[in-house]
Coordinates of C-alpha atoms in Angstrom, one line a residue:
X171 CA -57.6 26.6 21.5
X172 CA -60.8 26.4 23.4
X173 CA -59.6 29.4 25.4
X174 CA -58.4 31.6 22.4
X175 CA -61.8 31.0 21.0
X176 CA -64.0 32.3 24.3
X177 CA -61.9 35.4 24.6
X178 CA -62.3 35.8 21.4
X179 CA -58.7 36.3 20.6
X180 CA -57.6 38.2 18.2
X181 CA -55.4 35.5 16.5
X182 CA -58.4 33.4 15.8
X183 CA -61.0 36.1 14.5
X184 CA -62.3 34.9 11.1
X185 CA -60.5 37.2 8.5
X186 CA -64.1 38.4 7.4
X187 CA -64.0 40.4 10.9
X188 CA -61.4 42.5 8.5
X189 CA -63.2 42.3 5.7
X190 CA -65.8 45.0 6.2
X191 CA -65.5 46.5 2.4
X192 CA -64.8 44.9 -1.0
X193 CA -61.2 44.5 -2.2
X194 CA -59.8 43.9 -5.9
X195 CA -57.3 41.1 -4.6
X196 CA -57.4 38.5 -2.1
X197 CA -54.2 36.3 -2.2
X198 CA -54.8 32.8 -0.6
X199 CA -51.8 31.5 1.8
X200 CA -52.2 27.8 -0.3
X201 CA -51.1 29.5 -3.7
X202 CA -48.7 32.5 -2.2
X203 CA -46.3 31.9 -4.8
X204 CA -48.9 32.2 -7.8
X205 CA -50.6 35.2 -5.6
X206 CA -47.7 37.2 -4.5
X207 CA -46.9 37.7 -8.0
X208 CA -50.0 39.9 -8.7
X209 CA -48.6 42.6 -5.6
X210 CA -44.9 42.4 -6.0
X211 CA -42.0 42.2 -8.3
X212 CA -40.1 41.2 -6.0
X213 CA -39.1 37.1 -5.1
X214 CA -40.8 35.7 -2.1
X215 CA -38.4 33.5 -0.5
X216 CA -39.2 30.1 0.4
X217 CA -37.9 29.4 4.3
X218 CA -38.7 26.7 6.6
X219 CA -41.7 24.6 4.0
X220 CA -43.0 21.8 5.4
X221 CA -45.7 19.6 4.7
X222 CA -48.6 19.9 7.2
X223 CA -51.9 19.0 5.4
X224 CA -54.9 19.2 5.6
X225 CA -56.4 21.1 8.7
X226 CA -59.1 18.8 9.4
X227 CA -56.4 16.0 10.0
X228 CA -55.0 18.1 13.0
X229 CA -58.0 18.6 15.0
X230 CA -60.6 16.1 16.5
X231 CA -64.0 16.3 15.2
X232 CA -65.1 18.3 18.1
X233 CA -62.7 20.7 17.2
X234 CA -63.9 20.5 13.5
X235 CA -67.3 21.4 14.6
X236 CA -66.2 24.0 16.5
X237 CA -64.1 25.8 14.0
X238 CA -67.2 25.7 11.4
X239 CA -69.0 27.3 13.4
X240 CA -66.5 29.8 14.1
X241 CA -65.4 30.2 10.7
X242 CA -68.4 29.8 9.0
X243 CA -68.5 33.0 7.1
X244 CA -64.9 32.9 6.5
X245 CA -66.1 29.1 4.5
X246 CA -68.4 30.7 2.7
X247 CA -67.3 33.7 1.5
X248 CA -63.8 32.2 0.5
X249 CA -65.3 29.1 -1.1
X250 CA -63.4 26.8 1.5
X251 CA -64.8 23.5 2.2
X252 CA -65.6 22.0 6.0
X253 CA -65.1 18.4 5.3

């Protein structure tokens, strides 16, 4: 991770790097089902669910840190919290 994050990969940019205008809809991945319904008509099929968490549990706090700091706009702007 630490390597995606000094290159500066484009996996890991915050999604605000895409973000440079306002939009009229932002779906969130934690409520696709709700969300997808205001772009579609049609069903989104539900393949492979599991239960993963919260992201904080996966990483150390190090990591945590690190990903706020990262992130940080991405937090604020989406109204996400860091702990």
């Amino acid at each position: 991770l630490l390597k995606f994050f000094d290159s500066g990969h484009i996996v890991v940019l915050p999604m605000s790097f895409y973000l440079d205008a306002e939009v009229d809809f932002l779906g969130r991945y934690e409520r696709i089902d709700e969300d997808w319904k205001h772009i579609s008509d049609v069903p989104l099929p539900h393949v492979n669910k599991g239960e993963r968490g919260p992201w904080q549990q996966h990483l150390n706090e190090e990591m945590q840190d690190m990903a706020a700091r990262y992130y940080a706009e991405d937090f604020a702007r989406f109204g996400y919290e860091l702990r």
